[in-house]
């Protein structure tokens, strides 16, 4: 008998505990396929498992790519042809893994998750993910990904206007969209405007939240504030480790 979506959820949970994130990706991907076959939406917990799985496997490869790109540039600057060649080939290997994983998630969103979602917060969550993974591809200079990320973020932002300003998904979207504007498009003023607007709109509504929602909102708002501080003080344009949301 084929595994049910509940079986895949359990597999994803224990893979996460064991920090076997490649296995976790396999489990959550099958979970999405099973839910799609049953014409059922993902629960919030299932959405979060999906996000955690892909964020971890893609995150380590993004970090590896940056390290290898730096090593390649250093070798080239020093005239070390052999070392440059080794770093370049290794970087290409990581690039392929990164592209495959990002495209796998983007296809899941486009072909299944968005077609399954009826709740506004779910569709914003998936469109934000879509924008994020196009952004990760744009970071490694994949052609056309800037434009795709922009489209996804814009659609998500339009839909998110129907959610409360303190909604954690809406705040996380504003955080990540502002990072995209700053890092990828070099639109510094626009990035600050997006981040500051989201922060200012939410801060006046915090007192009406339940404790758990308050905690979620203020956590993301702190990340927004941290980025704004970095961007305001970074007049020389130095590269920083800007923060984004899961």
Tab-separated table of C-alpha atoms in Angstrom:
chain	number	residue	atom	x	y	z
A	1	UNK	CA	0.000	0.000	0.000
A	2	UNK	CA	1.277	3.466	-0.889
A	3	UNK	CA	2.335	5.750	1.950
A	4	UNK	CA	-0.183	8.393	3.017
A	5	UNK	CA	0.584	12.080	3.434
A	6	UNK	CA	0.650	11.483	7.211
A	7	UNK	CA	3.406	8.905	6.721
A	8	UNK	CA	5.471	11.427	4.772
A	9	UNK	CA	4.884	14.073	7.462
A	10	UNK	CA	6.269	11.683	10.080
A	11	UNK	CA	9.258	10.851	7.860
A	12	UNK	CA	9.932	14.568	7.402
A	13	UNK	CA	9.710	15.194	11.137
A	14	UNK	CA	12.180	12.476	12.091
A	15	UNK	CA	14.506	13.464	9.230
A	16	UNK	CA	14.498	17.009	10.610
A	17	UNK	CA	15.315	15.754	14.112
A	18	UNK	CA	18.147	13.667	12.686
A	19	UNK	CA	19.302	16.672	10.582
A	20	UNK	CA	19.000	14.578	7.417
A	21	UNK	CA	17.690	17.443	5.343
A	22	UNK	CA	18.130	15.814	1.919
A	23	UNK	CA	15.920	12.984	3.179
A	24	UNK	CA	13.538	15.577	4.567
A	25	UNK	CA	13.241	17.159	1.120
A	26	UNK	CA	12.337	13.781	-0.366
A	27	UNK	CA	9.688	13.269	2.321
A	28	UNK	CA	8.051	16.695	1.998
A	29	UNK	CA	8.056	16.452	-1.795
A	30	UNK	CA	6.189	13.155	-1.579
A	31	UNK	CA	3.897	14.721	1.021
A	32	UNK	CA	2.964	17.448	-1.476
A	33	UNK	CA	2.374	14.867	-4.210
A	34	UNK	CA	0.130	12.805	-1.910
A	35	UNK	CA	-1.895	15.835	-0.806
A	36	UNK	CA	-2.226	16.986	-4.411
A	37	UNK	CA	-3.507	13.552	-5.461
A	38	UNK	CA	-6.126	13.777	-2.697
A	39	UNK	CA	-6.992	17.392	-3.649
A	40	UNK	CA	-6.193	18.576	-0.130
A	41	UNK	CA	-4.402	21.715	0.993
A	42	UNK	CA	-1.313	21.600	3.168
A	43	UNK	CA	-1.848	22.326	6.846
A	44	UNK	CA	0.259	25.076	8.436
A	45	UNK	CA	2.569	22.489	10.033
A	46	UNK	CA	3.057	20.808	6.652
A	47	UNK	CA	3.836	24.128	4.970
A	48	UNK	CA	6.444	24.824	7.623
A	49	UNK	CA	8.042	21.385	7.141
A	50	UNK	CA	8.282	22.079	3.410
A	51	UNK	CA	9.920	25.438	4.054
A	52	UNK	CA	12.416	24.096	6.602
A	53	UNK	CA	13.471	21.189	4.384
A	54	UNK	CA	14.234	23.220	1.274
A	55	UNK	CA	15.674	26.174	3.215
A	56	UNK	CA	18.281	23.898	4.808
A	57	UNK	CA	19.411	22.008	1.704
A	58	UNK	CA	19.512	25.162	-0.397
A	59	UNK	CA	21.064	27.250	2.374
A	60	UNK	CA	24.177	25.092	2.723
A	61	UNK	CA	24.690	25.180	-1.035
A	62	UNK	CA	24.258	28.944	-1.213
A	63	UNK	CA	26.933	29.295	1.459
A	64	UNK	CA	29.208	26.826	-0.348
A	65	UNK	CA	28.789	28.679	-3.644
A	66	UNK	CA	29.802	31.985	-2.036
A	67	UNK	CA	32.900	30.411	-0.490
A	68	UNK	CA	33.927	28.821	-3.779
A	69	UNK	CA	33.288	31.992	-5.776
A	70	UNK	CA	35.559	33.892	-3.385
A	71	UNK	CA	38.279	31.220	-3.668
A	72	UNK	CA	38.064	31.314	-7.459
A	73	UNK	CA	38.412	35.097	-7.525
A	74	UNK	CA	41.331	35.002	-5.095
A	75	UNK	CA	43.129	32.386	-7.193
A	76	UNK	CA	42.507	34.392	-10.366
A	77	UNK	CA	43.825	37.590	-8.747
A	78	UNK	CA	46.964	35.740	-7.613
A	79	UNK	CA	47.527	34.210	-11.050
A	80	UNK	CA	47.089	30.655	-9.729
A	81	UNK	CA	45.594	28.988	-12.810
A	82	UNK	CA	45.385	25.462	-11.392
A	83	UNK	CA	43.700	26.556	-8.170
A	84	UNK	CA	41.312	28.769	-10.134
A	85	UNK	CA	40.352	25.845	-12.367
A	86	UNK	CA	39.734	23.537	-9.387
A	87	UNK	CA	37.577	26.133	-7.619
A	88	UNK	CA	35.646	26.830	-10.842
A	89	UNK	CA	34.824	23.174	-11.426
A	90	UNK	CA	33.761	22.695	-7.815
A	91	UNK	CA	31.613	25.815	-8.018
A	92	UNK	CA	29.893	24.465	-11.146
A	93	UNK	CA	29.051	21.253	-9.271
A	94	UNK	CA	27.452	23.181	-6.416
A	95	UNK	CA	25.692	25.469	-8.908
A	96	UNK	CA	24.030	22.509	-10.599
A	97	UNK	CA	22.809	21.144	-7.270
A	98	UNK	CA	21.497	24.564	-6.314
A	99	UNK	CA	19.713	25.088	-9.628
A	100	UNK	CA	18.133	21.633	-9.506
A	101	UNK	CA	16.848	22.098	-5.955
A	102	UNK	CA	15.492	25.600	-6.564
A	103	UNK	CA	13.732	24.527	-9.752
A	104	UNK	CA	12.291	21.507	-7.962
A	105	UNK	CA	10.698	23.752	-5.340
A	106	UNK	CA	9.562	26.354	-7.879
A	107	UNK	CA	7.857	23.646	-9.945
A	108	UNK	CA	6.114	22.274	-6.857
A	109	UNK	CA	4.773	25.742	-6.114
A	110	UNK	CA	3.647	26.496	-9.650
A	111	UNK	CA	2.210	23.118	-10.609
A	112	UNK	CA	0.731	21.921	-7.317
A	113	UNK	CA	0.824	24.138	-4.255
A	114	UNK	CA	-0.737	27.264	-5.776
A	115	UNK	CA	-3.440	25.195	-7.455
A	116	UNK	CA	-4.241	23.550	-4.102
A	117	UNK	CA	-4.465	26.718	-1.992
A	118	UNK	CA	-7.703	28.576	-1.390
A	119	UNK	CA	-6.738	30.544	1.738
A	120	UNK	CA	-5.114	33.909	1.095
A	121	UNK	CA	-2.332	33.380	3.624
A	122	UNK	CA	-1.408	30.077	1.937
A	123	UNK	CA	-1.176	31.622	-1.532
A	124	UNK	CA	0.974	34.476	-0.186
A	125	UNK	CA	3.196	31.925	1.586
A	126	UNK	CA	3.749	30.008	-1.673
A	127	UNK	CA	4.262	33.101	-3.827
A	128	UNK	CA	6.824	34.345	-1.311
A	129	UNK	CA	8.627	30.982	-1.534
A	130	UNK	CA	8.532	31.205	-5.314
A	131	UNK	CA	10.084	34.670	-5.179
A	132	UNK	CA	12.711	33.523	-2.689
A	133	UNK	CA	13.903	30.600	-4.817
A	134	UNK	CA	14.002	32.676	-7.981
A	135	UNK	CA	16.091	35.130	-5.902
A	136	UNK	CA	18.515	32.380	-4.935
A	137	UNK	CA	18.969	31.559	-8.621
A	138	UNK	CA	19.478	35.236	-9.403
A	139	UNK	CA	22.264	35.296	-6.790
A	140	UNK	CA	24.262	32.862	-8.929
A	141	UNK	CA	23.497	34.861	-12.075
A	142	UNK	CA	20.995	32.518	-13.735
A	143	UNK	CA	19.503	34.446	-16.664
A	144	UNK	CA	15.946	35.733	-16.271
A	145	UNK	CA	15.618	34.926	-12.577
A	146	UNK	CA	15.617	38.548	-11.414
A	147	UNK	CA	12.514	39.164	-13.480
A	148	UNK	CA	10.811	35.994	-12.250
A	149	UNK	CA	11.549	36.856	-8.628
A	150	UNK	CA	10.187	40.358	-9.116
A	151	UNK	CA	6.938	39.020	-10.590
A	152	UNK	CA	6.434	36.562	-7.739
A	153	UNK	CA	7.157	39.125	-5.038
A	154	UNK	CA	4.874	41.700	-6.656
A	155	UNK	CA	1.982	39.223	-6.887
A	156	UNK	CA	2.552	38.105	-3.303
A	157	UNK	CA	2.638	41.721	-2.091
A	158	UNK	CA	-0.628	42.503	-3.864
A	159	UNK	CA	-2.345	39.490	-2.294
A	160	UNK	CA	-0.776	40.159	1.119
A	161	UNK	CA	-2.535	43.529	1.288
A	162	UNK	CA	-5.643	41.560	2.314
A	163	UNK	CA	-3.849	40.145	5.367
A	164	UNK	CA	-3.366	42.040	8.652
A	165	UNK	CA	-0.231	44.188	8.779
A	166	UNK	CA	0.981	42.070	11.719
A	167	UNK	CA	0.546	38.755	9.903
A	168	UNK	CA	3.878	36.900	10.065
A	169	UNK	CA	3.658	35.768	6.439
A	170	UNK	CA	3.027	39.327	5.250
A	171	UNK	CA	5.914	40.618	7.379
A	172	UNK	CA	8.241	37.838	6.175
A	173	UNK	CA	7.354	38.695	2.598
A	174	UNK	CA	8.193	42.367	3.138
A	175	UNK	CA	11.478	41.367	4.748
A	176	UNK	CA	12.529	39.105	1.877
A	177	UNK	CA	11.257	41.396	-0.862
A	178	UNK	CA	13.281	44.260	0.613
A	179	UNK	CA	16.395	42.054	0.685
A	180	UNK	CA	15.788	41.234	-2.996
A	181	UNK	CA	15.520	44.927	-3.843
A	182	UNK	CA	18.701	45.757	-1.926
A	183	UNK	CA	20.956	42.830	-2.768
A	184	UNK	CA	19.863	41.722	-6.223
A	185	UNK	CA	18.487	44.874	-7.853
A	186	UNK	CA	20.659	47.361	-5.907
A	187	UNK	CA	17.526	49.458	-5.359
A	188	UNK	CA	18.578	50.777	-1.962
A	189	UNK	CA	15.842	53.365	-1.429
A	190	UNK	CA	13.094	50.999	-2.547
A	191	UNK	CA	14.367	48.306	-0.180
A	192	UNK	CA	14.301	50.698	2.751
A	193	UNK	CA	10.818	51.942	1.808
A	194	UNK	CA	9.391	48.400	1.682
A	195	UNK	CA	10.961	47.453	5.004
A	196	UNK	CA	10.088	50.690	6.828
A	197	UNK	CA	6.487	50.687	5.580
A	198	UNK	CA	5.938	47.116	6.756
A	199	UNK	CA	7.477	47.893	10.156
A	200	UNK	CA	5.536	51.111	10.680
A	201	UNK	CA	2.198	49.593	9.645
A	202	UNK	CA	2.622	46.642	11.989
A	203	UNK	CA	3.917	48.385	15.083
A	204	UNK	CA	0.663	50.186	15.796
A	205	UNK	CA	-1.319	46.938	15.734
A	206	UNK	CA	0.865	44.800	17.991
A	207	UNK	CA	-1.141	45.371	21.165
A	208	UNK	CA	-4.178	43.613	19.667
A	209	UNK	CA	-2.334	40.329	19.112
A	210	UNK	CA	-2.419	37.126	21.110
A	211	UNK	CA	0.881	36.171	22.749
A	212	UNK	CA	1.978	33.627	20.107
A	213	UNK	CA	1.096	35.927	17.202
A	214	UNK	CA	2.841	38.794	18.999
A	215	UNK	CA	5.993	36.702	19.334
A	216	UNK	CA	5.960	35.719	15.639
A	217	UNK	CA	5.374	39.286	14.458
A	218	UNK	CA	7.986	40.932	16.675
A	219	UNK	CA	10.620	38.365	15.723
A	220	UNK	CA	10.320	39.288	12.039
A	221	UNK	CA	10.016	42.972	12.819
A	222	UNK	CA	13.332	42.792	14.649
A	223	UNK	CA	14.942	41.303	11.528
A	224	UNK	CA	13.448	44.126	9.458
A	225	UNK	CA	14.812	46.685	11.899
A	226	UNK	CA	18.257	45.034	11.867
A	227	UNK	CA	18.394	45.252	8.079
A	228	UNK	CA	17.259	48.869	8.084
A	229	UNK	CA	20.019	49.702	10.553
A	230	UNK	CA	22.621	47.977	8.358
A	231	UNK	CA	21.359	49.606	5.184
A	232	UNK	CA	21.189	53.064	6.721
A	233	UNK	CA	24.728	52.816	8.090
A	234	UNK	CA	26.238	51.051	5.050
A	235	UNK	CA	26.961	54.146	3.008
A	236	UNK	CA	30.006	52.592	1.352
A	237	UNK	CA	28.067	49.695	-0.105
A	238	UNK	CA	30.038	46.977	1.671
A	239	UNK	CA	28.580	43.466	1.450
A	240	UNK	CA	26.818	42.451	4.669
A	241	UNK	CA	25.008	39.335	5.862
A	242	UNK	CA	21.474	40.648	5.509
A	243	UNK	CA	18.697	38.729	7.236
A	244	UNK	CA	15.679	37.185	5.602
A	245	UNK	CA	12.746	35.058	6.727
A	246	UNK	CA	12.169	31.339	6.330
